[in-house]
Short mmCIF file of C-alpha atoms and ligand atoms in Angstrom, two decimals:
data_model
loop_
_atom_site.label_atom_id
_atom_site.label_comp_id
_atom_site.label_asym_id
_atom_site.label_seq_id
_atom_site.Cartn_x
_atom_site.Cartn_y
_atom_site.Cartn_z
CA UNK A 114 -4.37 -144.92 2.96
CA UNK A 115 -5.97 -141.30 2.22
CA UNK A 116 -5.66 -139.95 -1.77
CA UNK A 117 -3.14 -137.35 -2.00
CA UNK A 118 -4.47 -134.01 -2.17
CA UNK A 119 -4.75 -133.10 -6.00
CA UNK A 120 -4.58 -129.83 -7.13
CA UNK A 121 -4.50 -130.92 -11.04
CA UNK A 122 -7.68 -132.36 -12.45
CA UNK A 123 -7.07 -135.67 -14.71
CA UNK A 124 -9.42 -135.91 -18.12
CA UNK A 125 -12.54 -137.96 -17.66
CA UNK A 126 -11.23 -140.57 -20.04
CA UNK A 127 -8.28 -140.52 -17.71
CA UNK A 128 -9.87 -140.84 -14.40
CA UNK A 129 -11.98 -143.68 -15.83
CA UNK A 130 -8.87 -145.25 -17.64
CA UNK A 131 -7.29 -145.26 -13.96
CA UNK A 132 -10.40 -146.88 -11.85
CA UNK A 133 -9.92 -149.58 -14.30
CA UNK A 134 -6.17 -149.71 -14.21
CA UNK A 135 -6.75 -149.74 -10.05
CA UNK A 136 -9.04 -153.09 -10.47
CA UNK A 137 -6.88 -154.41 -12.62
CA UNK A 138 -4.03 -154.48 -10.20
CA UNK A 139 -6.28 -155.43 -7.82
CA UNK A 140 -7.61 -158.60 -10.09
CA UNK A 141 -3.64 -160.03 -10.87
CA UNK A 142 -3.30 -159.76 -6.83
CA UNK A 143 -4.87 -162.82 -6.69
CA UNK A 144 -2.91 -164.88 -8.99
CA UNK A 145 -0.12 -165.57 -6.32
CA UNK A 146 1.55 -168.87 -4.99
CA UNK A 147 0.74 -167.97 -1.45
CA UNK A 148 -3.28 -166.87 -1.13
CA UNK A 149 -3.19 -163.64 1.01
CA UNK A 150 0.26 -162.14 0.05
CA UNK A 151 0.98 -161.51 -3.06
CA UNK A 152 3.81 -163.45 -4.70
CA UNK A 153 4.00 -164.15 -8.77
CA UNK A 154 7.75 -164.90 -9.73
CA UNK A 155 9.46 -165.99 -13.18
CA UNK A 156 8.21 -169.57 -15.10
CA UNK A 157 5.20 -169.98 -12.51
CA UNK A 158 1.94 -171.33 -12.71
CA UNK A 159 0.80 -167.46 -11.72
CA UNK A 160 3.45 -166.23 -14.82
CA UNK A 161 1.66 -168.20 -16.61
CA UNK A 162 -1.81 -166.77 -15.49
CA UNK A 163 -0.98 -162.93 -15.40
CA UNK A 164 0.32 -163.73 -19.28
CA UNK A 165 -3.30 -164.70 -20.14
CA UNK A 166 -5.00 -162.11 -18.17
CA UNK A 167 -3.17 -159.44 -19.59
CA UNK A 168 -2.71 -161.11 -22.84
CA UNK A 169 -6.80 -161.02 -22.75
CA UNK A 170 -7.19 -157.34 -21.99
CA UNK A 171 -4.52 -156.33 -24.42
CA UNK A 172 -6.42 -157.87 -27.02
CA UNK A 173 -9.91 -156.05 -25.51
CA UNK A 174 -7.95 -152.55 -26.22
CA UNK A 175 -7.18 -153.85 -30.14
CA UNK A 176 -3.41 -154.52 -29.29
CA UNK A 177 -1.83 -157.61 -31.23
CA UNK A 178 -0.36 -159.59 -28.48
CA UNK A 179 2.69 -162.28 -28.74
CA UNK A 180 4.93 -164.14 -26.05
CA UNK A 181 8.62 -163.87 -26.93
CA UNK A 182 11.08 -166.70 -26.56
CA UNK A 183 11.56 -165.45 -23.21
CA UNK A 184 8.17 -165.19 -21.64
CA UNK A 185 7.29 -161.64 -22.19
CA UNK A 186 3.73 -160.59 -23.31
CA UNK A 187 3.85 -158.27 -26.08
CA UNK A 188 0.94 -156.12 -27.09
CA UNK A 189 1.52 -154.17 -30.06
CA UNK A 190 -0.45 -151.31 -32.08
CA UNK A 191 0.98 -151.38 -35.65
CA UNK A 192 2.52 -148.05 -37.07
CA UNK A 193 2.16 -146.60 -40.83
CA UNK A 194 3.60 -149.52 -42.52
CA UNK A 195 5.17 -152.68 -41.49
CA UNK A 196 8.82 -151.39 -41.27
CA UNK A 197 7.76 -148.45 -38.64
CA UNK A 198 10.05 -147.70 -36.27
CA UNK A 199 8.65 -149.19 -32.59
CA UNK A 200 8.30 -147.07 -29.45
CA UNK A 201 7.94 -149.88 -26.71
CA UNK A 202 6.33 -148.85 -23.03
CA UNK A 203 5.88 -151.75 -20.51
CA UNK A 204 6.87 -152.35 -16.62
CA UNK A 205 6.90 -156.11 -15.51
CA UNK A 206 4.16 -158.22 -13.79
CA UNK A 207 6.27 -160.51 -11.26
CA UNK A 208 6.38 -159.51 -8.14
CA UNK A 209 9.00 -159.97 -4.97
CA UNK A 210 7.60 -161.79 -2.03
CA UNK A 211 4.36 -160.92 -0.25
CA UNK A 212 4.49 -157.99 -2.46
CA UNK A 213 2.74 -154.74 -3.54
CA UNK A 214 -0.28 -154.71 -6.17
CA UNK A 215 1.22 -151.72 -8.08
CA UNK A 216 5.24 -152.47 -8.29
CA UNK A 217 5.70 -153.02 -12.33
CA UNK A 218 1.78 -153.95 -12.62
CA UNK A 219 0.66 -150.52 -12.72
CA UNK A 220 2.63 -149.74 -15.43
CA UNK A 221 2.06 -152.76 -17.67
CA UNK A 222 -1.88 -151.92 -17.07
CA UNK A 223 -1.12 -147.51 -17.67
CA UNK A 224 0.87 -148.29 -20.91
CA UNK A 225 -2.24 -150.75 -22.33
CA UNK A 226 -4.79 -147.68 -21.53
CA UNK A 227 -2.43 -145.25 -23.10
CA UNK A 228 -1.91 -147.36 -25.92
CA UNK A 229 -5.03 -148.39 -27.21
CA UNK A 230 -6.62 -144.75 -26.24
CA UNK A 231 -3.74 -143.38 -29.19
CA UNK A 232 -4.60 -146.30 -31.62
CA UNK A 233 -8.36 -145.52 -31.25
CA UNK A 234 -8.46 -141.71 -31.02
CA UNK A 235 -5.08 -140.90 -32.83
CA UNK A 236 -5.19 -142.53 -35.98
CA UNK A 237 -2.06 -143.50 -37.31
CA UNK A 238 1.32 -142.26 -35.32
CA UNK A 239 4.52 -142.54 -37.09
CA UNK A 240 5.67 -145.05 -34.98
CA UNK A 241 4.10 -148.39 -33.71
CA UNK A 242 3.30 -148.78 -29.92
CA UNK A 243 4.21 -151.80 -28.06
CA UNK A 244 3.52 -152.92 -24.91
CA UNK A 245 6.17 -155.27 -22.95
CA UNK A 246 4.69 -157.00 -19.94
CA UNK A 247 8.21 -158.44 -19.03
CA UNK A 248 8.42 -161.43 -16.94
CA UNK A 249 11.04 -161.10 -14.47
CA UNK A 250 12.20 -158.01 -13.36
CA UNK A 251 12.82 -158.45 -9.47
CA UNK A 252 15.16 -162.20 -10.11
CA UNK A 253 13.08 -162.97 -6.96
CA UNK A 254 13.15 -166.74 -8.10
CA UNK A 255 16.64 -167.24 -9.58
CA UNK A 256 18.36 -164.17 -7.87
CA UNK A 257 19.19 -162.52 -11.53
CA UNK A 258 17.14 -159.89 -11.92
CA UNK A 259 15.73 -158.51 -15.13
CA UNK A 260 16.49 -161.97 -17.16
CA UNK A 261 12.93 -160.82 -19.32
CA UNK A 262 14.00 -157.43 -20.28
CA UNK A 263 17.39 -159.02 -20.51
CA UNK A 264 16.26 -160.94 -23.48
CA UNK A 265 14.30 -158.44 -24.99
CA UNK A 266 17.75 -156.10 -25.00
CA UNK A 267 19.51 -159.21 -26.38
CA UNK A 268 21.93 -159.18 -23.44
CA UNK A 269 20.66 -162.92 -22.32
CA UNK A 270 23.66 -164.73 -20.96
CA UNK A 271 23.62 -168.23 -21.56
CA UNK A 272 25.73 -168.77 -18.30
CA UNK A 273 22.45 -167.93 -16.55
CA UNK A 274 20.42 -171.51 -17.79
CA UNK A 275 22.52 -172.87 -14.34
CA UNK A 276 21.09 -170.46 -11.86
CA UNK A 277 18.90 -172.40 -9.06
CA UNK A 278 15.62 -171.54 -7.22
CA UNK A 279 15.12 -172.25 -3.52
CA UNK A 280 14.08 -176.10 -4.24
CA UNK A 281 17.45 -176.36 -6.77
CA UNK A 282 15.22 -176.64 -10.05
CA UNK A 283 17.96 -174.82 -12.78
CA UNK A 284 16.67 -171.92 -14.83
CA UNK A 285 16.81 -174.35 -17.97
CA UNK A 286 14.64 -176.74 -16.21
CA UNK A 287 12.09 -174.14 -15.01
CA UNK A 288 12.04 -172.54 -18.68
CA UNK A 289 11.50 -175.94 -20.63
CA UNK A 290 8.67 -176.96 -18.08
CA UNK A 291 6.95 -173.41 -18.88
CA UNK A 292 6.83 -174.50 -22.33
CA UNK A 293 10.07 -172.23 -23.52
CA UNK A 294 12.92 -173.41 -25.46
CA UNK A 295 15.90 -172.54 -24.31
CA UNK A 296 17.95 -173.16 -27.46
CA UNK A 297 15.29 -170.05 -28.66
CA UNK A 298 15.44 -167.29 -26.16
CA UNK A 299 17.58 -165.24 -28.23
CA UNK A 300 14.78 -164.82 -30.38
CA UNK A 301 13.11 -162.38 -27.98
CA UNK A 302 16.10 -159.53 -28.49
CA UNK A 303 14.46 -156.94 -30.57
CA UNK A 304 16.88 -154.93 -33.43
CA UNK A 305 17.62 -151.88 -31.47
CA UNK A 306 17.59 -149.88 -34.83
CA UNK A 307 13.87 -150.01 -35.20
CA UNK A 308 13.01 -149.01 -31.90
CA UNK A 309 12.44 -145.04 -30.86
CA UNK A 310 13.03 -145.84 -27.92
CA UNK A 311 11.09 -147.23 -24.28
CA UNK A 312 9.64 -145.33 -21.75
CA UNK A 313 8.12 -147.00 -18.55
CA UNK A 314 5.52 -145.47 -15.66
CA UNK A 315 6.10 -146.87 -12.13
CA UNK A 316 5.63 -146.06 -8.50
CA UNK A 317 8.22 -144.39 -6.99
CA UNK A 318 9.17 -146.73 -4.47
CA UNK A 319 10.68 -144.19 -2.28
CA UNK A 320 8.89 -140.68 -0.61
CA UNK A 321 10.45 -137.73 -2.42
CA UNK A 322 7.41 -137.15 -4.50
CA UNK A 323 5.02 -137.19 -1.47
CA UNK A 324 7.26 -134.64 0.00
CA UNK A 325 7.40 -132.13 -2.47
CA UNK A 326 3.55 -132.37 -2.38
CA UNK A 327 3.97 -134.03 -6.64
CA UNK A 328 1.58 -136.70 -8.09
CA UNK A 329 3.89 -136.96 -11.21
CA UNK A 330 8.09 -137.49 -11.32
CA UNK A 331 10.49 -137.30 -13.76
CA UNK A 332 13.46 -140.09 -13.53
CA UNK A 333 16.87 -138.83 -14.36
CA UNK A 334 18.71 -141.99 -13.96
CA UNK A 335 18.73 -145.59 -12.44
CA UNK A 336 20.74 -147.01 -9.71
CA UNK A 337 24.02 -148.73 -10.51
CA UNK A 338 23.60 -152.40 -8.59
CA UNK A 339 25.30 -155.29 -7.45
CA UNK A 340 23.93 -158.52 -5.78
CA UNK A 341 25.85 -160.88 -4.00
CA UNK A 342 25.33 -164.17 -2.23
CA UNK A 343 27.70 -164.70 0.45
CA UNK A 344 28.70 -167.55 2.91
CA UNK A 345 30.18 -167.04 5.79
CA UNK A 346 31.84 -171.09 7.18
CA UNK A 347 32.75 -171.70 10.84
CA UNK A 348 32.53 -174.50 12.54
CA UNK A 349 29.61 -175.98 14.03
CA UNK A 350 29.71 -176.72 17.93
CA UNK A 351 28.25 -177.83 21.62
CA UNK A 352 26.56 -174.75 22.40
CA UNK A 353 27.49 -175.73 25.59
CA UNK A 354 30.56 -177.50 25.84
CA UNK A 355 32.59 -175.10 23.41
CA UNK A 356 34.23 -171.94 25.09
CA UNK A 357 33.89 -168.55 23.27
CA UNK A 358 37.98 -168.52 22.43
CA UNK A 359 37.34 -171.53 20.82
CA UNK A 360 34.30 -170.49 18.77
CA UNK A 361 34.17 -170.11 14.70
CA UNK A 362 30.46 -169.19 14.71
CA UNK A 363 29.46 -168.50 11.45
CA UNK A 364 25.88 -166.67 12.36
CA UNK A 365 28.14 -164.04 14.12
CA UNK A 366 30.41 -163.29 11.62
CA UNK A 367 27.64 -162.90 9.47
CA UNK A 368 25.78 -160.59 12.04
CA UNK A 369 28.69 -158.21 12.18
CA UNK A 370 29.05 -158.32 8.55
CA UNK A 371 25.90 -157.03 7.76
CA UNK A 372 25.93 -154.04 10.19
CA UNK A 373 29.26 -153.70 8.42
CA UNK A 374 27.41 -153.22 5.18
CA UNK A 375 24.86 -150.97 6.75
CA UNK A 376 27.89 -148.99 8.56
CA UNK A 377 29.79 -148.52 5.30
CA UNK A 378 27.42 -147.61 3.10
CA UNK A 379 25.47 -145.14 5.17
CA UNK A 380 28.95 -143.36 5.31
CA UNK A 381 29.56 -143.35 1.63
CA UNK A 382 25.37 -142.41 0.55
CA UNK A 383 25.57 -145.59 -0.78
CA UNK A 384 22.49 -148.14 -0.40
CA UNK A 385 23.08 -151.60 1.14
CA UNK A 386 21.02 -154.16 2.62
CA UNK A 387 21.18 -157.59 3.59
CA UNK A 388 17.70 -159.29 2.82
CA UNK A 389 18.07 -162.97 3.17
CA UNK A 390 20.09 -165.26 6.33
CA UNK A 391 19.92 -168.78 6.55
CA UNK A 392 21.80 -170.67 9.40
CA UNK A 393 22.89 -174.21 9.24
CA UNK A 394 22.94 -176.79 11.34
CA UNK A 395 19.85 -174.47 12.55
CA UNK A 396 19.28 -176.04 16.19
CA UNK A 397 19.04 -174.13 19.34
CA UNK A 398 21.75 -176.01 20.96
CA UNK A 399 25.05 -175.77 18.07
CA UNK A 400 27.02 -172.66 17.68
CA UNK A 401 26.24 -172.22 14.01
CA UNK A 402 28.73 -173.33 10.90
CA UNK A 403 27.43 -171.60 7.95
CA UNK A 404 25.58 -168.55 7.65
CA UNK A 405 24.13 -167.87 3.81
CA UNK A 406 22.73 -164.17 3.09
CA UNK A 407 22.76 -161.57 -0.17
CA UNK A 408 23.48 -158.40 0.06
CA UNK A 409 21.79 -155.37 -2.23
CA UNK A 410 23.99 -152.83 -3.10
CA UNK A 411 23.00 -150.13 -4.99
CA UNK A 412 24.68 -146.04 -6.10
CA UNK A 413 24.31 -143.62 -8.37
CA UNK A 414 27.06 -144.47 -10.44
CA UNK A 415 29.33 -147.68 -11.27
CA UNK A 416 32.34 -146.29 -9.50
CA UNK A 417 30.92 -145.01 -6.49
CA UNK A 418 29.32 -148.36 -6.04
CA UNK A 419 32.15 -150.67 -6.78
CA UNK A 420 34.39 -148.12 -4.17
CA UNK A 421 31.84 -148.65 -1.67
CA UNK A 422 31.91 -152.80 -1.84
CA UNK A 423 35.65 -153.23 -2.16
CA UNK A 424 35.38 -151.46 1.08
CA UNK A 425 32.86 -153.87 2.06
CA UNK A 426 34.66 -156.67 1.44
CA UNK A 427 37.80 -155.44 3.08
CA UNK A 428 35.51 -155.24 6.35
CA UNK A 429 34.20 -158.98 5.36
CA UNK A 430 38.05 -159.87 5.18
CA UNK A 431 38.70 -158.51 8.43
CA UNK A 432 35.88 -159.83 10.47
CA UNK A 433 36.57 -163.88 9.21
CA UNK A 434 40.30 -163.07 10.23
CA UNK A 435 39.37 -162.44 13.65
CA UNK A 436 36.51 -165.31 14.24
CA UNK A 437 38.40 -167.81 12.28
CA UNK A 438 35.31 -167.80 9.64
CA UNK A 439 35.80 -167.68 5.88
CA UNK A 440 33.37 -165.29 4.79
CA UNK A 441 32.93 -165.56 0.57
CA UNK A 442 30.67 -163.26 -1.34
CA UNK A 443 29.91 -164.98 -4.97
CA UNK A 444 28.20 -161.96 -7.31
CA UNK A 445 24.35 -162.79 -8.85
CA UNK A 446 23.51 -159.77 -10.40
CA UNK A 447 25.33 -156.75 -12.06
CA UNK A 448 23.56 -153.56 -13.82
CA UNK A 449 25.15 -150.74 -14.87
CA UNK A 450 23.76 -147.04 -13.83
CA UNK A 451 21.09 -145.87 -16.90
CA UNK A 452 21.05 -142.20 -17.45
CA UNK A 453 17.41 -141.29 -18.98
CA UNK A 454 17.81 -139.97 -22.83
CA UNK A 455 17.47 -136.20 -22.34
CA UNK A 456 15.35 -136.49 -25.99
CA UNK A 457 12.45 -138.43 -24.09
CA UNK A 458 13.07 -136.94 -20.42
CA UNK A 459 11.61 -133.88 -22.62
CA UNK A 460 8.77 -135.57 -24.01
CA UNK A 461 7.61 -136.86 -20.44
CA UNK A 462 8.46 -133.05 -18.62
CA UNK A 463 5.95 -131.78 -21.43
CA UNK A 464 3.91 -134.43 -21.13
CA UNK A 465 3.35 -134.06 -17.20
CA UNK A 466 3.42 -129.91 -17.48
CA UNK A 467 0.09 -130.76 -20.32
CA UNK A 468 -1.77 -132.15 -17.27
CA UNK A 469 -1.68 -128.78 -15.74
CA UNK A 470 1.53 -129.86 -13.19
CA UNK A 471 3.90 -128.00 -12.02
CA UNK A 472 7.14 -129.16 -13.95
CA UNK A 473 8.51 -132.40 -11.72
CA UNK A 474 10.81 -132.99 -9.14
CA UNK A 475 13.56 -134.61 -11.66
CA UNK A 476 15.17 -137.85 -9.47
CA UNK A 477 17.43 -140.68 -9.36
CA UNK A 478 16.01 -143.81 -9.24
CA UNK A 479 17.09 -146.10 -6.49
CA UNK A 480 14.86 -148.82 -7.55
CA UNK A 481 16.34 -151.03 -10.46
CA UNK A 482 13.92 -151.05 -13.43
CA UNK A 483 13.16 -153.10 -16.75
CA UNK A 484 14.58 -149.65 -18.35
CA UNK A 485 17.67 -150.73 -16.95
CA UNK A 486 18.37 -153.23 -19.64
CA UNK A 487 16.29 -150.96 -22.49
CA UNK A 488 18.65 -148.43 -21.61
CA UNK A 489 21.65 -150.67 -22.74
CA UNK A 490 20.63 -150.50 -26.45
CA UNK A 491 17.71 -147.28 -26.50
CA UNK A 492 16.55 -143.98 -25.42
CA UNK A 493 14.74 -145.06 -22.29
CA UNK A 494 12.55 -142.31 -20.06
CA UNK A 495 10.72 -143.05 -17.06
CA UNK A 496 7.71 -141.05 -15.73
CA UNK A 497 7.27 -141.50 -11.49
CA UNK A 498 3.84 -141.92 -9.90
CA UNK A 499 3.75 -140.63 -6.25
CA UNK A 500 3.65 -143.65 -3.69
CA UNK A 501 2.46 -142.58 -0.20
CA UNK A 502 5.56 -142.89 2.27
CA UNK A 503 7.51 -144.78 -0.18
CA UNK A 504 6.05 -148.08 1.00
CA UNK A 505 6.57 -150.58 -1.67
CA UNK A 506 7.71 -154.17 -2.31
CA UNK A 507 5.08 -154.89 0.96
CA UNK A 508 1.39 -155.23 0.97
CA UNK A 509 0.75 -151.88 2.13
CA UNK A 510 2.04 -150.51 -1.01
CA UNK A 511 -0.18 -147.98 -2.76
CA UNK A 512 -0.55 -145.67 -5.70
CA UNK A 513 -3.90 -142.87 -5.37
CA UNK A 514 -6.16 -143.25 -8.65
CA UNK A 515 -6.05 -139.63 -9.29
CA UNK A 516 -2.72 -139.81 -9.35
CA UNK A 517 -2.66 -142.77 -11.62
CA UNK A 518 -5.02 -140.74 -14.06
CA UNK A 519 -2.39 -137.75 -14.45
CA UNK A 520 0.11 -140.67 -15.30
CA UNK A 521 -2.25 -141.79 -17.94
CA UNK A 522 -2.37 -138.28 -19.20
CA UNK A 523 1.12 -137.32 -18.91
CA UNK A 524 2.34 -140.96 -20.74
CA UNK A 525 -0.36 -140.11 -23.80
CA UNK A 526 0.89 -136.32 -24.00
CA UNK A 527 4.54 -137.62 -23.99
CA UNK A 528 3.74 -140.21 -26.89
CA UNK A 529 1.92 -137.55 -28.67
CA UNK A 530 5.08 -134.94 -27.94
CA UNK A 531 7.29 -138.32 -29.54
CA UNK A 532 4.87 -138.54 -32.33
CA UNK A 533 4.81 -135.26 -33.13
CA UNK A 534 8.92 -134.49 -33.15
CA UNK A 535 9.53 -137.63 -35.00
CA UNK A 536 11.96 -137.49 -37.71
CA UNK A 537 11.77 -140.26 -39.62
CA UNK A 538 15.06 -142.21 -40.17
CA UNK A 539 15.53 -141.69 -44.03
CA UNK A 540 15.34 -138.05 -42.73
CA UNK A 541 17.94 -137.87 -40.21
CA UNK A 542 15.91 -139.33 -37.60
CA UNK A 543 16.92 -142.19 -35.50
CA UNK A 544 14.11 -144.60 -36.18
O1 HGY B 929 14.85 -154.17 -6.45
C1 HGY B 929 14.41 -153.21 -7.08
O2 HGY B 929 14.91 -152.13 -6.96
C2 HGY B 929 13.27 -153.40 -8.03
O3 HGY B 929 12.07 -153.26 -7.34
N1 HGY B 929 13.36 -154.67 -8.65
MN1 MN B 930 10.19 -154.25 -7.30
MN1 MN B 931 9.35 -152.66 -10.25
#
């Protein structure tokens, strides 16, 4: 994939901040379960890996790292005196399935750089800096996404220790065997009166930068979204023996349902996709009984979104009434819409304008984000990296290195812009 043309030139510490932040991703794309695609997810042996190769670097750059009760890495930069307010920056480092190098990763890697360039070369801020590797941002293993960040918001729901991966092994099980406690994980929330708030770098994950010809975007909010798993029962048959009239097949019912989810959403600019099917009995010769898929549905705000499924589930109602299948969608995941703080959306403008950029195309996030659950109890701003054509949760999935080093830039200017507006609490400020 070509670099983007770059008008803007990065600083040198930048540029050589980013060709290490580039290896870097390039070094965790090896710690996967599957050699040759990339795929790290929550509680794993390759969790457990990334944690110690990050853990390791953090502590190159001077942070003081930590794992939380949850499984987060924490690398942390003290501030003035021990009772400093905290600005946190992070992404996450699991991954979906045969994955990108860069989704969360780069971010993790660009807030370390940023980080331990402002301990060494800033002297003391009036804030501590902490990094937050979180652990599990996509729910690729347990289907509840952002259970890390989750924990570290203090919105952990203990109804979640029941959730099952693929081979049935509970989220309570999977957590105890990684060495956790479950009985502890509320220890990870952080008091949301020390912190000044969180502000996360990330690819794009969509083209909107590459058209308007940006390296750098500025996030304005993040999508509302809803996950569902949903079965659709029929009855299983002779494949040959049983005439159509008399079918219930459940791998047709489900078929029409999910063009009914692309159908209904593309009407309301809503985003919906269906990214999992499983058929049972599963043999070329039975007309299927159950068909199992989720469905991803995502807005830009909670009513919109919850407009758009009831209409969805209408269409669900109406297609098992006519095949005689009972089509039941069970809800996995819920998070709320997160509008960026406006206070540190103007640190990050000013922080990308100081690399000599134009000032950014200002977007909504469609992508769900670790900010998601930051932005439940802080300020939360996120800063865009251009990602050619948008590719992303798939191995072709790539971020330029200039670009990268005008993120570096843009983050430090924006912590600097923080540092340098900061009213201390006692003072009026708000941490
Ligand atoms: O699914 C998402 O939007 C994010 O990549 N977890
Ligand atoms: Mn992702
Ligand atoms: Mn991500």
């Amino acid at each position: 994939m070509s670099a983007a043309v770059q008008e803007t030139v990065a600083t040198e510490w930048a540029s050589a901040a980013a060709a290490s932040v580039v290896a870097r991703c390039d070094t965790l794309a090896a710690l996967t379960e599957t050699p040759g695609r990339i795929t790290r997810v929550y509680l794993s042996p390759e969790h457990a890996r990334a944690n110690d190769t990050v853990r390791a670097w953090m502590q190159d750059a001077g942070l003081d790292t930590w794992q939380d009760a949850a499984g987060n890495l924490h690398g942390r930069v003290s501030g003035p005196t021990p009772d400093a307010p905290v600005l946190l920056l992070g992404s996450h480092l699991d991954t979906v399935v045969d994955a990108g190098r860069y989704d969360g990763v780069v971010g993790v890697l660009m807030a370390v750089e940023v980080v331990a360039r402002l301990a060494r070369d800033h002297g003391a801020l009036p804030f501590a800096l902490e990094v937050v590797a979180f652990s599990d941002e996509e729910g690729t293993r347990f289907g509840k996404a952002l259970l890390g960040s989750s924990a570290v918001a203090g919105v952990w729901d203990d109804a979640w220790w029941d959730l099952c991966d693929a081979d049935g092994t509970t989220l309570r099980a999977a957590f105890t065997a990684f060495g956790l406690d479950p009985e502890r994980v509320h220890d990870a929330a952080v008091d949301p009166a020390r912190l000044v708030g969180y502000l996360e770098a990330h690819i794009e994950q969509g083209p909107y930068l590459e058209q308007a010809d940006q390296a750098l975007g500025l996030v304005t909010s993040i999508a509302s979204a809803r996950r569902f798993t949903v079965q659709a029962v029929g009855e299983a048959r002779h494949a040959g023996g049983t005439p159509y009239e008399r079918r219930h097949d459940a791998l047709l019912a489900a078929a029409e349902a999910a063009l009914a989810v692309e159908r209904i959403c593309r009407a309301e600019q809503h985003i919906g996709t269906v990214g999992t099917m499983a058929v049972e009995p599963g043999a070329v010769n039975v007309v299927p009984g159950l068909a199992t898929f989720a469905v991803d549905l995502r807005g830009e705000f909670d009513e919109g979104r919850d407009r758009v499924w009831d209409a969805i589930v209408a269409a669900f109602h109406e297609i098992g009434e006519r095949r005689g299948v009972v089509v039941t969608p069970t809800e996995v995941h819920r998070a709320p819409a997160v509008f960026c703080a406006p206070r540190l959306m103007d640190a990050v403008r000013a922080g990308i304008v100081a690399t000599g950029e134009p000032a950014p195309l200002e977007l909504f996030s469609r992508a769900g984000h670790d900010a998601m659950s930051l932005g439940l109890v802080t300020d939360v701003a996120m800063l865009f990296l251009r990602n050619p054509d948008g590719i992303s949760h798939h191995p072709d999935e790539f971020v330029a290195a200039p670009d990268v080093a005008l993120g570096l830039d843009a983050l430090t200017a924006a912590v600097e812009r923080l540092a340098r507006d900061h009213v201390p609490a006692g003072d009026g400020g708000d941490a």
